PDB file of C-alpha atoms in Angstrom:
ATOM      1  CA  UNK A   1     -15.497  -5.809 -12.768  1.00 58.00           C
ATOM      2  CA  UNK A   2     -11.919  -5.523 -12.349  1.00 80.00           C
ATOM      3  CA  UNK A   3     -11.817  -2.998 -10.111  1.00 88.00           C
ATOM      4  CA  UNK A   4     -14.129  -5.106  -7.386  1.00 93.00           C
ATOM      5  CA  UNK A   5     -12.219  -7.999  -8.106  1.00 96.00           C
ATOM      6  CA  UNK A   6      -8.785  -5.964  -7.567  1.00 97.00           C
ATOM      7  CA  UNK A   7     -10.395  -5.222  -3.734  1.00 97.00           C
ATOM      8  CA  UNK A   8     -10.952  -8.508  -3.096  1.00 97.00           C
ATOM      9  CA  UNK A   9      -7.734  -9.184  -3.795  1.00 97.00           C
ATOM     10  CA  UNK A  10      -6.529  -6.266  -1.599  1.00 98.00           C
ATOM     11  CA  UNK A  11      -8.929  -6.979   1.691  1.00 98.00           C
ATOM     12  CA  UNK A  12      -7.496 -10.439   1.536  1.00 97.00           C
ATOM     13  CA  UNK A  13      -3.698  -9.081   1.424  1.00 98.00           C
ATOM     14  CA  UNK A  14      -4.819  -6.883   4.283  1.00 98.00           C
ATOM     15  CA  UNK A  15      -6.008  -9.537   5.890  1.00 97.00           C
ATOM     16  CA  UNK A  16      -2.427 -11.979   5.441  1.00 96.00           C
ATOM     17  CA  UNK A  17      -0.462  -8.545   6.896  1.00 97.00           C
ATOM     18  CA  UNK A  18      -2.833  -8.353   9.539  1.00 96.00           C
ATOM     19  CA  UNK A  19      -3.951  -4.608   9.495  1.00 97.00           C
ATOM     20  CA  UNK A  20      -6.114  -3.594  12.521  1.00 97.00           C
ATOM     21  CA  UNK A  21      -9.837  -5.227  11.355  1.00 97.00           C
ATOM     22  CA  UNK A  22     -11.163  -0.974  11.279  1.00 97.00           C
ATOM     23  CA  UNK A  23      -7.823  -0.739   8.227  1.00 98.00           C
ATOM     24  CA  UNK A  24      -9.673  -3.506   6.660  1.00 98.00           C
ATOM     25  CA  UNK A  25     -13.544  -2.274   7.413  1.00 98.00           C
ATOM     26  CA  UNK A  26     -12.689   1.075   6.250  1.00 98.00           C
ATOM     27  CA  UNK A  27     -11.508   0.305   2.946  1.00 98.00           C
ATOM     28  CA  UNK A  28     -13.956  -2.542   2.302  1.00 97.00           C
ATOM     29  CA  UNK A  29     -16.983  -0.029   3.176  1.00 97.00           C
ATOM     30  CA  UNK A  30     -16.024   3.292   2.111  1.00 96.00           C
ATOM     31  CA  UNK A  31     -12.553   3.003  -0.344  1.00 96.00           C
ATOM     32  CA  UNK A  32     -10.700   4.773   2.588  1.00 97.00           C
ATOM     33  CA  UNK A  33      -6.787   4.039   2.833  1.00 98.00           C
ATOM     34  CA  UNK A  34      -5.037   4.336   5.327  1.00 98.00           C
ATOM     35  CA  UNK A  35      -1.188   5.157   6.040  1.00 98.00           C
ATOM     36  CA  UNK A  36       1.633   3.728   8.333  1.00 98.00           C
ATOM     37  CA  UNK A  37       3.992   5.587  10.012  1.00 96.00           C
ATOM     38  CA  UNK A  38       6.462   6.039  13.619  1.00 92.00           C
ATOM     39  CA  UNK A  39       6.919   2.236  13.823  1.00 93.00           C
ATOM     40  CA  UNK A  40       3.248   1.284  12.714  1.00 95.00           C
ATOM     41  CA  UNK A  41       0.905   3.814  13.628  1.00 96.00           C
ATOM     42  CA  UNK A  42      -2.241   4.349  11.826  1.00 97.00           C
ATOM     43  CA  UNK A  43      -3.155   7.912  10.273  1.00 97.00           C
ATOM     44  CA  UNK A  44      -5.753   8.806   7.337  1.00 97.00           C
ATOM     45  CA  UNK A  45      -4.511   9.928   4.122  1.00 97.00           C
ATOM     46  CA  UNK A  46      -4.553  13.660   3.941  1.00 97.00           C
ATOM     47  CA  UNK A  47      -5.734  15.436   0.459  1.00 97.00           C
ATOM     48  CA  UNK A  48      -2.004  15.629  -0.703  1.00 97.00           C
ATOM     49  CA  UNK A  49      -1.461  12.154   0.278  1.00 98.00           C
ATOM     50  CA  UNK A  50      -4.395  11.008  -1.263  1.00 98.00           C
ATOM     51  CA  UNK A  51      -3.789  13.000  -4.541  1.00 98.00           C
ATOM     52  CA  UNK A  52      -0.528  10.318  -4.621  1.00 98.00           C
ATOM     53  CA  UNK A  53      -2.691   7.899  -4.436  1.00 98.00           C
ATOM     54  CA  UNK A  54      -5.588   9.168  -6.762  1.00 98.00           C
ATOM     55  CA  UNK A  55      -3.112   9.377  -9.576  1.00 97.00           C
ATOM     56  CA  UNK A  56      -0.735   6.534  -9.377  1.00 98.00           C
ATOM     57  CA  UNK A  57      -4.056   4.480  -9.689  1.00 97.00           C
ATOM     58  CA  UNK A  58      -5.009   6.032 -12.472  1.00 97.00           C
ATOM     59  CA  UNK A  59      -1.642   6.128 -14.588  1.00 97.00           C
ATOM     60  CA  UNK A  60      -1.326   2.362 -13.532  1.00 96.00           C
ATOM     61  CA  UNK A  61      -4.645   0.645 -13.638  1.00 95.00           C
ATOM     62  CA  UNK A  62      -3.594  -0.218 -10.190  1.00 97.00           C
ATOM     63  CA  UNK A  63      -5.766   0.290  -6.571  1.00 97.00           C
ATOM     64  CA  UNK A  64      -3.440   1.112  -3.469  1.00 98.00           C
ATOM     65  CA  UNK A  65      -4.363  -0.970  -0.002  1.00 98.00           C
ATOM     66  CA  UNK A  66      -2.228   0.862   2.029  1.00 98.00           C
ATOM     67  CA  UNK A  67       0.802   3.433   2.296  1.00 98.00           C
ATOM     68  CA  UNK A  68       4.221   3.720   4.369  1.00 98.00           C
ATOM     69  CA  UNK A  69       5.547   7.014   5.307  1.00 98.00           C
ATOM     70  CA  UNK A  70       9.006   7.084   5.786  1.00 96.00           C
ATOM     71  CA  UNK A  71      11.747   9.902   6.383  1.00 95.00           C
ATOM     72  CA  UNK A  72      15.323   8.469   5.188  1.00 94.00           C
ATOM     73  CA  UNK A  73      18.956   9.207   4.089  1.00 93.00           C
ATOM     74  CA  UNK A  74      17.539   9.379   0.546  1.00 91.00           C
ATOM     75  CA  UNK A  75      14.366  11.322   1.171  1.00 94.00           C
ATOM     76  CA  UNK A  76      10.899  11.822   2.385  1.00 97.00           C
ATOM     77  CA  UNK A  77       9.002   8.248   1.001  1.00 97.00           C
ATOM     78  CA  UNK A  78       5.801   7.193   0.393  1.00 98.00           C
ATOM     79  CA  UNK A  79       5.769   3.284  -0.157  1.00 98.00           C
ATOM     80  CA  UNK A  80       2.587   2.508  -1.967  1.00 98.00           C
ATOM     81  CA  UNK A  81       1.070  -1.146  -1.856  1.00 98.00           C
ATOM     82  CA  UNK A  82      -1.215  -2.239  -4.464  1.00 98.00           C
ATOM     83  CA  UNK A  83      -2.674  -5.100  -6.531  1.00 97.00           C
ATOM     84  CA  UNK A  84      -1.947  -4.859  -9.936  1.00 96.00           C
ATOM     85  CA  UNK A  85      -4.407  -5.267 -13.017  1.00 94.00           C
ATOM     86  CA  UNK A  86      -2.277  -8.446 -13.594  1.00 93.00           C
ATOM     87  CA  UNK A  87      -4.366 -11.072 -11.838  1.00 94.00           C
ATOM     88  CA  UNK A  88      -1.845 -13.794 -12.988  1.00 95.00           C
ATOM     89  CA  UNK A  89       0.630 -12.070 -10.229  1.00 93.00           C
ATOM     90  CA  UNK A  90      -1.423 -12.160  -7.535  1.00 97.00           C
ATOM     91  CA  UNK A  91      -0.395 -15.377  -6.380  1.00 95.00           C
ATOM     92  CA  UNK A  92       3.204 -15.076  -6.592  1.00 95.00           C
ATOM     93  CA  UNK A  93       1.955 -11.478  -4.622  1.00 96.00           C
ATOM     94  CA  UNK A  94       0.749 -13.347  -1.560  1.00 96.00           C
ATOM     95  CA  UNK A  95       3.509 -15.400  -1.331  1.00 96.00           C
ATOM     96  CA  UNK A  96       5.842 -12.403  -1.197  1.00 96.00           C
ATOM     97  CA  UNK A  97       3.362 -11.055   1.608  1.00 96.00           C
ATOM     98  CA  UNK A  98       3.797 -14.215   3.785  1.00 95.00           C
ATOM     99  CA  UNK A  99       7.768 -13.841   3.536  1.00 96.00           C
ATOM    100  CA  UNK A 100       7.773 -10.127   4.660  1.00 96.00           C
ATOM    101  CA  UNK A 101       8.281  -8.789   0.995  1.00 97.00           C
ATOM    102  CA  UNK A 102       5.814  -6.221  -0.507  1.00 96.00           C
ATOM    103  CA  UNK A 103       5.418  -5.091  -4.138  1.00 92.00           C
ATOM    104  CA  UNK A 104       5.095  -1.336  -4.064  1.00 97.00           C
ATOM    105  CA  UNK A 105       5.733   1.885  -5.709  1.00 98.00           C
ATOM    106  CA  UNK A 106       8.044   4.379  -3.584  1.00 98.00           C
ATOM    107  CA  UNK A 107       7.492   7.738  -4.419  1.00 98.00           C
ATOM    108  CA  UNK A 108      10.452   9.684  -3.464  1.00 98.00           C
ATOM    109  CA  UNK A 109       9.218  13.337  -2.259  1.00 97.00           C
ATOM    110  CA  UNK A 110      12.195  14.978  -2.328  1.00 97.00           C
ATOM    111  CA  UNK A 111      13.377  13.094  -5.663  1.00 95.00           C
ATOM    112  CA  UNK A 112      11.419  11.995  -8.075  1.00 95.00           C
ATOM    113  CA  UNK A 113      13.723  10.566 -10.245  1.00 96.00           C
ATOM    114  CA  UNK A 114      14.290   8.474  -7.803  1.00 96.00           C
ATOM    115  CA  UNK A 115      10.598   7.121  -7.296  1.00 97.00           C
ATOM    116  CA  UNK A 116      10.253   3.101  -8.536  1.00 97.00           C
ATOM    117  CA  UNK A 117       8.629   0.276  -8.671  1.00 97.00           C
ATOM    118  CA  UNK A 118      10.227  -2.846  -6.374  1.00 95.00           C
ATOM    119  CA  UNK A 119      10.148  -4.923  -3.602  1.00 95.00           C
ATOM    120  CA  UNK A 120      10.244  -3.658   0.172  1.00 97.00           C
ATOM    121  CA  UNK A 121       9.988  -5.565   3.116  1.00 97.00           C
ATOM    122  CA  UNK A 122       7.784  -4.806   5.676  1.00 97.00           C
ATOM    123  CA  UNK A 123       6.097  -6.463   8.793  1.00 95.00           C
ATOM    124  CA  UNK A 124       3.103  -5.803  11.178  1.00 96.00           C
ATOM    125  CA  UNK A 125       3.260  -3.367  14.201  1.00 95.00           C
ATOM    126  CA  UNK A 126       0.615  -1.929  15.907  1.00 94.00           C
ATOM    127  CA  UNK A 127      -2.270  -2.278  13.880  1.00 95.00           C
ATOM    128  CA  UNK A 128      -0.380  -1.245  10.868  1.00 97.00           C
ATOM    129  CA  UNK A 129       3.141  -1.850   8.993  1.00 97.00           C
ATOM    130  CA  UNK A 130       6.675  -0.914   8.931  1.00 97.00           C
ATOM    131  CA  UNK A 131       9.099  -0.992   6.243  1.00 96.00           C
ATOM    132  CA  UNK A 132      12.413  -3.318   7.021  1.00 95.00           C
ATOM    133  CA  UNK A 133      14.094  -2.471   3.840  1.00 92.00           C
TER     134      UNK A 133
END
């Protein structure tokens, strides 16, 4: 039960950060997630990709909506978003959401040590998202 409840929560974030509707039908009807990357473009995950995926959810309890690729200064990045088990955060989730702010995992490629949980902030383009900070 909590892991249908957990995608209602995440079609509904999807929704707020207003992912192109075929993001949203995708991973309503078949559990597919998508990726962002160059400024907002929308790519399926690849098997690596989804193996980041596959086993973040599964150390975490969590399910990932959506990912950001990102090359930087600091490495190569993969900014996960996700609802937590936690349903007494999802509220406070949202609200992030609507002010630009994301909670997500960052998995550094290059760095692992440097992979963590935080905030990011992101905002719609083209269907799909970019990460401000």
């Amino acid at each position: 039960m909590e892991k249908v409840k957990q995608k209602q929560e995440a079609i509904a974030r999807m929704k707020l950060l207003k992912l192109h509707e075929n993001v949203i039908r995708e991973f309503e009807k078949e559990g597919i997630v998508n990726l962002s990357e160059n400024g907002g473009f929308l790519y399926w995950l690849n098997g690596d990709q989804q193996a980041i995926v596959d086993d973040f959810e599964k150390e975490h309890g969590a399910l990932v909506y959506h990912v950001i690729h990102n090359f930087t200064e600091f490495g190569e990045l993969y900014a996960l978003l996700y609802v937590s088990k936690d349903e007494d955060e999802w509220e406070y989730d949202r609200d992030d959401l609507k002010a630009g702010c994301a909670l997500a995992y960052v998995k550094n490629m290059d760095d692992d040590f440097c992979s963590e949980f935080g905030s990011i902030g992101i905002k719609p383009q083209f269907g799909g998202l970019i990460r401000t900070a």
